[in-house]
Coordinates of C-alpha atoms in Angstrom, one line a residue:
Chain A
X1 CA 36.1 43.6 -50.0
X2 CA 32.1 42.5 -49.4
X3 CA 32.5 42.8 -45.5
X4 CA 29.1 41.9 -45.7
X5 CA 29.2 38.5 -46.4
X6 CA 28.9 35.7 -44.2
X7 CA 31.9 33.7 -43.4
X8 CA 30.8 29.8 -43.6
X9 CA 31.4 29.6 -39.4
X10 CA 28.6 33.1 -39.4
X11 CA 26.4 31.5 -41.7
X12 CA 26.2 28.0 -39.8
X13 CA 26.2 30.7 -36.5
X14 CA 23.3 32.2 -38.0
X15 CA 21.7 28.5 -38.7
X16 CA 22.8 27.2 -35.5
X17 CA 19.7 27.7 -33.9
X18 CA 17.3 26.2 -36.1
X19 CA 19.3 23.2 -36.4
X20 CA 20.9 22.6 -33.1
X21 CA 16.6 22.9 -32.3
X22 CA 16.3 20.4 -35.2
X23 CA 18.9 17.9 -33.3
X24 CA 18.0 18.0 -29.8
X25 CA 14.3 17.0 -30.8
X26 CA 15.7 14.2 -33.0
X27 CA 17.4 13.5 -30.1
X28 CA 14.9 13.7 -27.3
X29 CA 12.4 11.5 -29.4
X30 CA 13.9 9.0 -30.0
X31 CA 14.6 9.3 -25.9
X32 CA 11.2 9.2 -25.4
X33 CA 10.6 6.8 -28.1
X34 CA 13.4 4.6 -26.5
X35 CA 12.3 5.0 -23.3
X36 CA 8.6 4.2 -24.3
X37 CA 10.1 0.7 -25.8
X38 CA 11.8 0.1 -22.2
X39 CA 8.5 0.8 -20.8
X40 CA 6.9 -1.6 -23.3
X41 CA 8.9 -5.0 -22.5
X42 CA 8.5 -4.2 -18.9
X43 CA 4.7 -3.5 -19.5
X44 CA 4.4 -7.1 -21.6
X45 CA 5.8 -8.8 -18.8
X46 CA 3.9 -7.2 -16.1
X47 CA 0.6 -7.4 -17.9
X48 CA 0.5 -8.9 -21.1
X49 CA -1.1 -6.2 -22.9
X50 CA -3.5 -7.0 -25.9
X51 CA -3.7 -3.8 -28.0
X52 CA -1.8 -1.6 -29.6
X53 CA -2.7 1.0 -27.9
X54 CA -1.1 0.8 -24.7
X55 CA 0.6 3.8 -22.6
X56 CA 4.3 2.5 -23.8
X57 CA 3.4 2.9 -27.1
X58 CA 1.5 6.0 -26.8
X59 CA 5.0 7.2 -25.3
X60 CA 6.9 5.7 -28.0
X61 CA 5.0 7.2 -30.9
X62 CA 4.8 10.6 -28.9
X63 CA 8.5 10.4 -29.5
X64 CA 8.7 9.4 -33.2
X65 CA 6.3 12.3 -33.1
X66 CA 9.1 14.7 -31.8
X67 CA 12.1 13.3 -33.9
X68 CA 9.7 13.7 -37.3
X69 CA 9.4 17.7 -35.9
X70 CA 13.3 17.7 -35.7
X71 CA 13.3 16.0 -38.9
X72 CA 11.4 18.3 -40.4
X73 CA 13.4 21.2 -38.6
X74 CA 16.8 20.1 -40.5
X75 CA 15.3 19.3 -43.6
X76 CA 14.3 23.0 -44.0
X77 CA 17.5 24.6 -41.8
X78 CA 20.1 22.9 -44.5
X79 CA 17.9 23.9 -47.4
X80 CA 18.9 27.0 -46.7
X81 CA 22.9 26.5 -46.6
X82 CA 24.4 27.1 -50.3
X83 CA 26.4 24.0 -49.4
X84 CA 25.3 20.1 -49.7
X85 CA 23.2 18.4 -47.3
X86 CA 25.9 16.5 -44.9
X87 CA 25.9 13.1 -44.0
X88 CA 24.7 13.5 -40.6
X89 CA 22.1 15.7 -41.2
X90 CA 20.7 13.1 -44.0
X91 CA 21.4 10.1 -41.5
X92 CA 18.9 11.4 -38.6
X93 CA 15.9 12.5 -41.6
X94 CA 16.6 8.6 -43.2
X95 CA 16.3 7.6 -39.4
X96 CA 13.0 9.0 -39.3
X97 CA 12.3 8.0 -42.5
X98 CA 12.2 4.6 -41.1
X99 CA 10.6 5.7 -37.6
X100 CA 7.7 6.9 -39.7
X101 CA 7.8 3.9 -42.4
X102 CA 7.8 1.0 -39.1
X103 CA 5.3 2.7 -37.2
X104 CA 1.7 1.8 -39.1
X105 CA 3.9 -1.6 -40.0
X106 CA 3.8 -2.6 -36.9
X107 CA 0.3 -1.7 -35.9
X108 CA -0.5 -3.8 -39.0
X109 CA 1.5 -6.1 -37.5
X110 CA 0.0 -6.5 -34.5
X111 CA -3.6 -6.7 -36.1
X112 CA -2.4 -9.7 -38.5
X113 CA -0.4 -11.7 -35.2
X114 CA -1.6 -10.6 -32.4
X115 CA 0.3 -10.0 -29.5
X116 CA 4.4 -9.5 -30.8
X117 CA 7.4 -10.9 -29.5
X118 CA 10.3 -8.5 -28.8
X119 CA 11.6 -9.0 -31.9
X120 CA 9.8 -8.6 -35.7
X121 CA 10.1 -6.8 -38.7
X122 CA 8.6 -3.9 -37.8
X123 CA 10.1 -3.7 -34.4
X124 CA 13.5 -4.3 -36.1
X125 CA 12.9 -1.9 -38.2
X126 CA 11.8 0.7 -35.6
X127 CA 14.8 0.2 -33.8
X128 CA 17.3 0.4 -36.6
X129 CA 16.0 4.2 -37.3
X130 CA 16.4 4.9 -34.0
X131 CA 19.9 4.3 -33.9
X132 CA 20.1 6.0 -37.2
X133 CA 18.8 8.9 -36.5
X134 CA 20.0 9.4 -33.0
X135 CA 23.5 8.9 -34.3
X136 CA 22.5 10.9 -37.3
X137 CA 21.7 13.6 -34.3
X138 CA 24.9 13.4 -31.7
X139 CA 26.7 13.4 -35.2
X140 CA 25.5 16.7 -36.5
X141 CA 25.8 18.5 -33.0
X142 CA 29.5 17.7 -32.5
X143 CA 29.7 19.1 -36.6
X144 CA 28.1 21.7 -36.3
X145 CA 29.5 22.8 -33.0
X146 CA 32.6 21.9 -34.5
X147 CA 32.5 24.2 -37.9
X148 CA 30.9 27.3 -35.5
X149 CA 33.1 27.6 -32.5
X150 CA 36.0 25.5 -34.3
X151 CA 36.0 23.2 -30.6
X152 CA 35.5 19.7 -31.1
X153 CA 33.2 19.7 -28.0
X154 CA 29.7 20.0 -26.7
X155 CA 28.2 21.0 -23.6
X156 CA 28.1 18.7 -20.8
X157 CA 23.9 19.1 -21.4
X158 CA 24.1 18.4 -25.4
X159 CA 26.5 15.2 -24.3
X160 CA 24.2 13.5 -22.1
X161 CA 21.1 14.3 -24.7
X162 CA 23.0 13.1 -27.8
X163 CA 24.5 10.2 -25.9
X164 CA 21.5 9.4 -24.3
X165 CA 19.1 8.0 -27.4
X166 CA 22.1 6.5 -29.0
X167 CA 22.4 4.0 -26.1
X168 CA 19.2 3.2 -25.4
X169 CA 18.6 2.9 -29.1
X170 CA 21.7 0.9 -29.6
X171 CA 20.9 -1.2 -26.3
X172 CA 16.9 -2.1 -27.6
X173 CA 18.7 -4.1 -30.5
X174 CA 21.3 -6.0 -28.5
X175 CA 18.0 -7.0 -26.4
X176 CA 16.3 -7.6 -29.5
X177 CA 18.6 -10.3 -30.0
X178 CA 19.7 -12.0 -26.7
X179 CA 16.3 -11.9 -24.5
X180 CA 14.1 -14.6 -24.9
X181 CA 11.1 -12.0 -25.3
X182 CA 10.3 -13.3 -29.4
X183 CA 8.2 -16.6 -29.3
X184 CA 4.3 -16.0 -29.7
X185 CA 1.8 -18.4 -31.1
X186 CA 2.6 -17.2 -35.0
X187 CA 6.6 -17.1 -34.7
X188 CA 9.5 -18.1 -32.6
X189 CA 12.2 -15.5 -33.0
X190 CA 14.0 -16.4 -29.9
X191 CA 18.1 -16.4 -30.3
X192 CA 19.5 -19.6 -29.5
X193 CA 19.8 -19.2 -25.3
X194 CA 23.7 -19.8 -26.0
X195 CA 23.7 -16.7 -28.9
X196 CA 21.6 -14.7 -26.4
X197 CA 24.6 -15.0 -24.4
X198 CA 27.0 -14.7 -26.6
X199 CA 25.2 -11.7 -27.9
X200 CA 24.8 -9.8 -24.7
X201 CA 28.5 -10.7 -23.4
X202 CA 29.9 -9.4 -26.0
X203 CA 28.1 -6.3 -27.2
X204 CA 26.5 -4.7 -24.0
X205 CA 30.5 -4.1 -22.6
X206 CA 31.5 -3.0 -26.1
X207 CA 28.5 -0.7 -26.4
X208 CA 29.1 1.1 -22.5
X209 CA 33.0 1.6 -23.5
X210 CA 31.9 3.4 -27.0
X211 CA 30.0 5.7 -26.0
X212 CA 31.2 6.4 -22.2
X213 CA 34.6 7.0 -23.8
X214 CA 32.9 9.3 -26.3
X215 CA 31.1 10.9 -24.1
X216 CA 34.6 11.5 -22.9
X217 CA 36.1 12.6 -25.2
X218 CA 33.5 15.0 -26.4
X219 CA 33.5 16.7 -22.8
X220 CA 37.2 17.7 -23.6
X221 CA 38.0 14.7 -21.0
X222 CA 36.5 16.9 -18.4
X223 CA 35.1 15.0 -15.1
X224 CA 31.9 14.3 -13.8
X225 CA 30.2 14.5 -18.0
X226 CA 30.8 10.1 -18.4
X227 CA 29.5 10.1 -14.8
X228 CA 26.7 12.0 -15.9
X229 CA 25.5 9.8 -18.9
X230 CA 26.0 7.0 -17.3
X231 CA 23.8 8.5 -14.7
X232 CA 21.2 9.3 -17.2
X233 CA 21.0 6.0 -18.6
X234 CA 20.7 4.5 -14.9
X235 CA 17.8 7.1 -14.2
X236 CA 15.7 6.1 -17.6
X237 CA 16.8 2.4 -16.7
X238 CA 15.1 2.4 -12.9
X239 CA 12.6 4.6 -14.3
X240 CA 11.1 2.1 -17.2
X241 CA 12.1 -1.0 -15.8
X242 CA 12.5 -1.3 -12.0
X243 CA 10.3 0.9 -10.6
X244 CA 7.0 0.2 -12.9
X245 CA 7.8 -3.5 -11.2
X246 CA 7.1 -2.7 -7.4
X247 CA 9.5 -6.0 -6.4
X248 CA 12.1 -5.0 -7.9
X249 CA 11.9 -1.1 -6.0
X250 CA 13.7 -2.6 -2.7
X251 CA 16.7 -3.7 -4.9
X252 CA 17.2 0.2 -6.2
X253 CA 20.0 0.6 -3.7
X254 CA 21.6 -2.5 -5.6
X255 CA 21.6 -0.7 -8.9
X256 CA 22.5 2.9 -7.9
X257 CA 25.9 1.7 -6.4
X258 CA 26.5 1.7 -10.8
X259 CA 27.8 4.8 -10.3
X260 CA 31.0 4.3 -8.6
X261 CA 32.4 2.5 -11.8
X262 CA 31.4 5.6 -14.2
X263 CA 33.0 7.7 -11.9
X264 CA 36.0 5.6 -11.7
X265 CA 36.3 5.4 -15.4
X266 CA 35.8 9.0 -15.6
X267 CA 38.5 9.9 -12.8
X268 CA 41.1 7.6 -15.0
X269 CA 39.8 9.4 -18.6
X270 CA 40.1 12.7 -17.3
X271 CA 43.2 12.4 -14.5
X272 CA 45.5 10.7 -16.9
X273 CA 46.7 11.1 -20.5
X274 CA 48.5 7.7 -20.6
X275 CA 47.2 4.8 -23.3
X276 CA 46.9 2.2 -20.2
X277 CA 44.7 4.5 -18.2
X278 CA 42.6 4.6 -21.4
X279 CA 42.4 0.6 -21.6
X280 CA 41.9 0.2 -16.9
X281 CA 38.5 2.9 -17.9
X282 CA 37.3 0.7 -20.7
X283 CA 37.6 -2.9 -18.8
X284 CA 35.9 -1.1 -15.7
X285 CA 33.4 -0.2 -18.0
X286 CA 33.3 -3.1 -19.7
X287 CA 33.1 -5.4 -16.7
X288 CA 29.6 -3.6 -15.1
X289 CA 27.3 -4.3 -18.0
X290 CA 25.9 -7.3 -15.9
X291 CA 25.0 -4.7 -13.6
X292 CA 24.3 -2.0 -15.8
X293 CA 21.4 -4.7 -17.2
X294 CA 19.4 -5.8 -14.7
X295 CA 17.1 -6.6 -14.5
X296 CA 16.3 -7.7 -17.8
X297 CA 19.4 -9.7 -18.5
X298 CA 18.1 -12.1 -16.1
X299 CA 16.3 -13.6 -18.5
X300 CA 19.1 -14.4 -21.6
X301 CA 21.2 -15.5 -18.3
X302 CA 18.7 -17.3 -17.1
X303 CA 18.7 -19.4 -20.4
X304 CA 21.6 -21.2 -19.7
X305 CA 21.8 -21.4 -15.8
X306 CA 18.6 -22.4 -14.6
X307 CA 16.1 -22.3 -17.4
X308 CA 13.4 -21.8 -14.6
X309 CA 10.5 -19.3 -15.8
X310 CA 11.0 -15.9 -13.7
X311 CA 8.0 -14.4 -13.3
X312 CA 8.2 -11.0 -12.2
X313 CA 8.1 -10.9 -8.9
X314 CA 11.4 -13.8 -8.7
X315 CA 13.3 -11.4 -11.2
X316 CA 15.5 -10.5 -8.1
X317 CA 15.7 -13.7 -6.5
X318 CA 17.0 -15.1 -9.7
X319 CA 19.3 -12.6 -10.6
X320 CA 21.5 -12.9 -7.0
X321 CA 21.4 -16.0 -7.3
X322 CA 23.3 -16.0 -10.0
X323 CA 25.4 -12.9 -10.4
X324 CA 28.0 -14.9 -8.2
X325 CA 28.7 -17.2 -10.5
X326 CA 27.7 -15.0 -13.9
X327 CA 30.5 -12.2 -13.2
X328 CA 33.3 -14.4 -12.8
X329 CA 32.3 -16.2 -15.8
X330 CA 32.0 -13.2 -17.8
X331 CA 34.5 -11.1 -16.8
X332 CA 37.5 -11.9 -19.2
X333 CA 35.5 -11.2 -22.6
X334 CA 33.5 -8.2 -20.6
X335 CA 37.3 -6.9 -20.2
X336 CA 38.6 -7.9 -23.4
X337 CA 35.5 -6.0 -25.4
X338 CA 35.7 -2.7 -23.0
X339 CA 39.5 -2.4 -24.1
X340 CA 38.1 -2.9 -27.4
X341 CA 35.7 -0.1 -27.4
X342 CA 38.3 2.2 -25.8
X343 CA 40.0 1.7 -29.2
X344 CA 37.4 1.9 -31.5
X345 CA 36.3 4.7 -29.6
X346 CA 39.6 6.3 -30.0
X347 CA 40.0 5.5 -34.0
X348 CA 36.1 6.9 -34.6
X349 CA 35.7 9.9 -32.8
X350 CA 39.3 11.5 -31.8
X351 CA 41.4 10.1 -35.1
X352 CA 39.0 10.4 -37.1
X353 CA 36.6 13.0 -36.1
X354 CA 34.1 11.4 -37.4
X355 CA 31.1 12.5 -35.5
Chain B
X1 CA 66.6 26.1 -7.3
X2 CA 68.4 23.3 -9.6
X3 CA 67.0 22.1 -13.5
X4 CA 66.9 18.9 -12.3
X5 CA 65.9 18.9 -9.1
X6 CA 62.9 21.0 -10.0
X7 CA 62.2 18.2 -13.2
X8 CA 62.7 16.0 -10.3
X9 CA 59.8 17.4 -7.8
X10 CA 57.2 17.4 -10.9
X11 CA 58.4 14.0 -11.8
X12 CA 57.6 12.6 -8.5
X13 CA 54.3 15.2 -8.5
X14 CA 53.2 13.2 -11.3
X15 CA 53.6 9.8 -9.7
X16 CA 52.2 11.0 -6.6
X17 CA 49.4 11.8 -8.1
X18 CA 49.0 8.9 -10.5
X19 CA 49.7 6.9 -7.3
X20 CA 46.6 8.8 -5.4
X21 CA 44.4 8.2 -8.7
X22 CA 45.0 4.3 -8.8
X23 CA 44.8 3.9 -5.0
X24 CA 41.1 5.8 -4.9
X25 CA 39.5 3.8 -7.9
X26 CA 40.8 0.9 -7.0
X27 CA 39.5 1.2 -4.3
X28 CA 36.1 2.6 -5.1
X29 CA 35.8 -0.9 -7.2
X30 CA 36.8 -3.2 -4.5
X31 CA 33.8 -1.4 -2.9
X32 CA 31.4 -1.9 -5.8
X33 CA 32.7 -5.5 -6.6
X34 CA 32.6 -6.1 -3.0
X35 CA 29.1 -4.9 -2.7
X36 CA 27.8 -5.6 -6.2
X37 CA 28.9 -9.0 -6.1
X38 CA 29.0 -10.3 -2.3
X39 CA 27.4 -8.0 0.0
X40 CA 24.5 -6.8 -1.8
X41 CA 22.8 -9.8 -3.4
X42 CA 23.4 -12.2 0.0
X43 CA 21.4 -9.6 1.9
X44 CA 18.7 -9.4 -0.8
X45 CA 18.4 -13.0 -1.1
X46 CA 18.4 -13.1 2.5
X47 CA 15.4 -10.4 3.3
X48 CA 13.5 -10.3 -0.4
X49 CA 10.4 -12.8 0.6
X50 CA 8.4 -14.2 -1.7
X51 CA 4.9 -12.9 -2.1
X52 CA 2.4 -15.6 -1.3
X53 CA -1.3 -15.4 -3.1
X54 CA -4.2 -16.9 -2.4
X55 CA -6.4 -18.3 -5.0
X56 CA -10.3 -18.6 -4.0
X57 CA -13.0 -19.4 -6.1
X58 CA -15.9 -17.6 -3.7
X59 CA -19.1 -18.2 -5.8
X60 CA -20.2 -21.1 -8.8
X61 CA -23.3 -21.4 -9.7
X62 CA -25.0 -23.1 -12.3
X63 CA -28.8 -25.0 -12.7
X64 CA -29.1 -28.6 -11.0
X65 CA -30.6 -30.0 -14.0
X66 CA -31.8 -28.7 -17.7
X67 CA -33.0 -30.5 -20.9
X68 CA -31.1 -31.6 -23.5
X69 CA -30.6 -28.5 -25.9
X70 CA -31.4 -26.2 -23.6
X71 CA -28.4 -24.1 -22.8
X72 CA -27.5 -22.5 -19.2
X73 CA -25.2 -20.3 -17.6
X74 CA -22.2 -21.4 -15.4
X75 CA -21.2 -17.9 -13.1
X76 CA -17.6 -18.1 -11.5
X77 CA -16.2 -15.4 -9.1
X78 CA -12.3 -15.7 -7.7
X79 CA -10.5 -13.5 -5.4
X80 CA -6.7 -13.6 -3.9
X81 CA -6.9 -13.7 -0.3
X82 CA -3.0 -13.6 -0.4
X83 CA -0.1 -11.2 -1.6
X84 CA -0.5 -10.2 -5.5
X85 CA -0.3 -12.5 -7.7
X86 CA 1.9 -12.1 -11.1
X87 CA -0.7 -14.4 -12.9
X88 CA -3.6 -15.7 -11.7
X89 CA -5.9 -17.8 -13.8
X90 CA -9.8 -19.0 -13.3
X91 CA -9.8 -22.4 -15.0
X92 CA -13.1 -24.4 -16.3
X93 CA -12.7 -27.7 -17.4
X94 CA -15.7 -29.8 -19.5
X95 CA -14.4 -33.3 -19.7
X96 CA -17.8 -34.1 -21.6
X97 CA -16.4 -31.8 -25.2
X98 CA -13.7 -32.4 -26.8
X99 CA -14.3 -28.7 -28.5
X100 CA -15.7 -25.6 -27.6
X101 CA -18.3 -25.1 -30.2
X102 CA -21.1 -25.4 -27.5
X103 CA -19.4 -22.8 -25.0
X104 CA -19.6 -19.3 -25.4
X105 CA -18.2 -16.4 -23.0
X106 CA -21.2 -14.6 -22.2
X107 CA -19.4 -12.4 -20.0
X108 CA -16.0 -11.6 -18.0
X109 CA -13.6 -8.8 -16.5
X110 CA -10.5 -10.6 -16.5
X111 CA -7.7 -8.3 -17.4
X112 CA -6.9 -11.2 -20.1
X113 CA -9.1 -12.2 -22.6
X114 CA -10.2 -15.7 -21.5
X115 CA -9.1 -18.6 -23.6
X116 CA -10.7 -21.5 -24.9
X117 CA -9.0 -24.8 -24.9
X118 CA -9.9 -27.9 -27.5
X119 CA -8.4 -31.2 -27.2
X120 CA -4.7 -31.7 -28.0
X121 CA -3.8 -28.4 -27.4
X122 CA -0.8 -28.3 -24.8
X123 CA -1.8 -27.0 -21.4
X124 CA 0.2 -26.5 -18.1
X125 CA 0.7 -28.6 -15.7
X126 CA 1.3 -30.0 -11.7
X127 CA 1.2 -26.2 -10.9
X128 CA 4.3 -25.2 -12.7
X129 CA 2.4 -23.9 -15.8
X130 CA 4.3 -23.7 -19.1
X131 CA 7.5 -25.8 -17.8
X132 CA 5.9 -29.8 -17.6
X133 CA 3.6 -29.3 -20.7
X134 CA 0.5 -31.8 -21.6
X135 CA -2.0 -32.0 -24.3
X136 CA -5.4 -31.2 -22.9
X137 CA -7.6 -34.0 -23.3
X138 CA -10.6 -32.3 -23.2
X139 CA -12.0 -28.5 -23.4
X140 CA -11.0 -26.0 -21.1
X141 CA -12.2 -22.3 -20.6
X142 CA -8.7 -20.1 -19.2
X143 CA -9.1 -16.6 -17.5
X144 CA -6.5 -15.2 -16.1
X145 CA -5.3 -11.5 -14.8
X146 CA -2.1 -10.8 -15.0
X147 CA -1.4 -9.2 -12.6
X148 CA -3.6 -10.3 -10.1
X149 CA -4.2 -7.8 -7.0
X150 CA -4.7 -9.2 -3.2
X151 CA -8.0 -8.4 -2.7
X152 CA -8.9 -8.3 -6.2
X153 CA -12.4 -10.2 -7.8
X154 CA -13.0 -11.1 -11.5
X155 CA -15.5 -13.4 -12.4
X156 CA -17.2 -15.1 -15.7
X157 CA -20.4 -15.9 -17.4
X158 CA -20.4 -18.9 -19.9
X159 CA -23.3 -19.9 -21.8
X160 CA -23.1 -23.9 -22.3
X161 CA -25.4 -26.0 -24.5
X162 CA -25.3 -30.0 -23.4
X163 CA -24.6 -32.4 -26.3
X164 CA -25.5 -35.1 -25.1
X165 CA -27.7 -36.2 -22.1
X166 CA -27.1 -37.5 -19.1
X167 CA -24.5 -35.7 -16.5
X168 CA -23.0 -32.9 -17.7
X169 CA -19.6 -32.0 -15.1
X170 CA -17.7 -29.2 -14.9
X171 CA -14.2 -29.1 -13.1
X172 CA -13.1 -25.6 -11.5
X173 CA -9.8 -24.7 -10.2
X174 CA -7.7 -21.3 -9.3
X175 CA -3.9 -21.1 -9.4
X176 CA -1.6 -18.2 -8.8
X177 CA 1.7 -17.8 -10.3
X178 CA 4.3 -18.3 -9.6
X179 CA 3.2 -21.5 -7.0
X180 CA 5.1 -20.8 -3.5
X181 CA 2.8 -23.5 -1.5
X182 CA -0.2 -25.0 -1.3
X183 CA -1.8 -21.3 -0.3
X184 CA -1.5 -21.3 -4.3
X185 CA -4.2 -23.3 -5.6
X186 CA -7.9 -23.9 -5.3
X187 CA -9.6 -25.7 -3.8
X188 CA -7.1 -27.6 -1.5
X189 CA -8.4 -30.9 -1.6
X190 CA -10.6 -32.9 -4.9
X191 CA -9.6 -34.7 -8.0
X192 CA -6.7 -34.4 -10.0
X193 CA -7.3 -33.1 -13.5
X194 CA -5.5 -34.1 -16.3
X195 CA -3.3 -31.2 -15.4
X196 CA -2.2 -33.3 -12.4
X197 CA -4.1 -30.3 -10.5
X198 CA -7.0 -30.6 -7.9
X199 CA -10.0 -29.6 -8.9
X200 CA -14.3 -28.9 -8.0
X201 CA -16.5 -31.0 -9.3
X202 CA -19.7 -29.5 -10.3
X203 CA -22.4 -31.2 -12.3
X204 CA -25.9 -30.8 -14.3
X205 CA -28.2 -33.5 -15.0
X206 CA -29.3 -33.0 -18.7
X207 CA -32.5 -34.8 -18.9
X208 CA -33.8 -35.8 -22.6
X209 CA -36.2 -33.0 -24.2

């Protein structure tokens, strides 16, 4: 017997630090890129930048550079194994390649058509790449952990780091098809107001529920991780969407209150194993979407309510004037999509161990 | 302890735990929705005071008379004497022109590049911007800063070449958006232009060479 021959698990642990570093770099890169993207949307609202070389773009493409470094590390680490490259690494790398291709195309688009809207072909490709690479990275971390330690759980910091970029990138995709920010001098890619509202009402609750439920599962249903992930999303959102706009700063306490439903859903998922608790947690998370996606969601729903021009300094009054009407109207679909999110998360993560 | 009694204690313990969990979650959610949907929105509606920007055109310089064929400079400087404006525009209209071939932007320090608008292009009106678009009847140069901070001044110099002799007219105005009162436009009185907005009229006599 060859006592020096490594088991697959040992080999994976041996490669672990390189792979883990690769996954972390990809996730951090996408987090930076998605955060930069969110800041960019607000920069367009507040300052109407006229060139490609704006500070949010610098943050966005620094994130892409970090993700490229992570993908290279993943590629080199995976070539050292005898087995075939696993799908999460392929997905992460494919996503990063798409990101790299989208950069110059975005620059050319800006050069040809000037100020671009939120939804444009290069932006769509860019966000698709972000989603693919962040999902690949999260799945890779989970796969690596389960192979190395026979444990379908991740440390809390990795869960937050893995989930947050997926959440931000996927939210960016939903924003593209719901916010009326895509009408430029050359193209009008704005969604029909009713379509925008339908997309936001159905997709945001589903997204929150799937990702929050997944974070709880990956934490082994330990209390705190779901809340921490929600808090990290809120912190990113505040930094990129509220702090740059002075008029929104007084409303930060309103936004911080969103931690309550996260903690409530976390408690339900952690302290009870019943299906009813899971569905209740999904419903709660779905219901919060209108508050969680403040302030930008104001623009989507304003289109079908008052349809006035929402100047940056008037976002808060416009939002608070409509919240009492909108929340009761969207409650039923939001609850349904929240519950659907729990079911989807269970099917994806728990039953198939897809991650 | 009898076995069935132990399981009863276990059952009631679990039930109590579930009831406490449900009560805590329900109370937290009731508080959250009351706070987020009713209490804070009403409080913000009362406390969030809209910003009041106050545009003022502080200087307009142009020669009283020129010779036909000769170009001249128009210098316009504007400031904001009120709170920060999301957008503040300075607009110089030229009823003598339908195109912008005879207008050049010589210099400016606005945050955004000034726009040259020709006859037929849609422009905002009645101080509500793009909510009430109208077709431009004559050439306009529109410069804007987004945002325009309180106390900041921006200026623009245009090089204009009149095409005909006689009275050459320039309409000057500055508007802050959102337009939330009479203080949000300059001038406060004057002539209504094609956009049904007040302008101050400046003239130059163009004499034959």
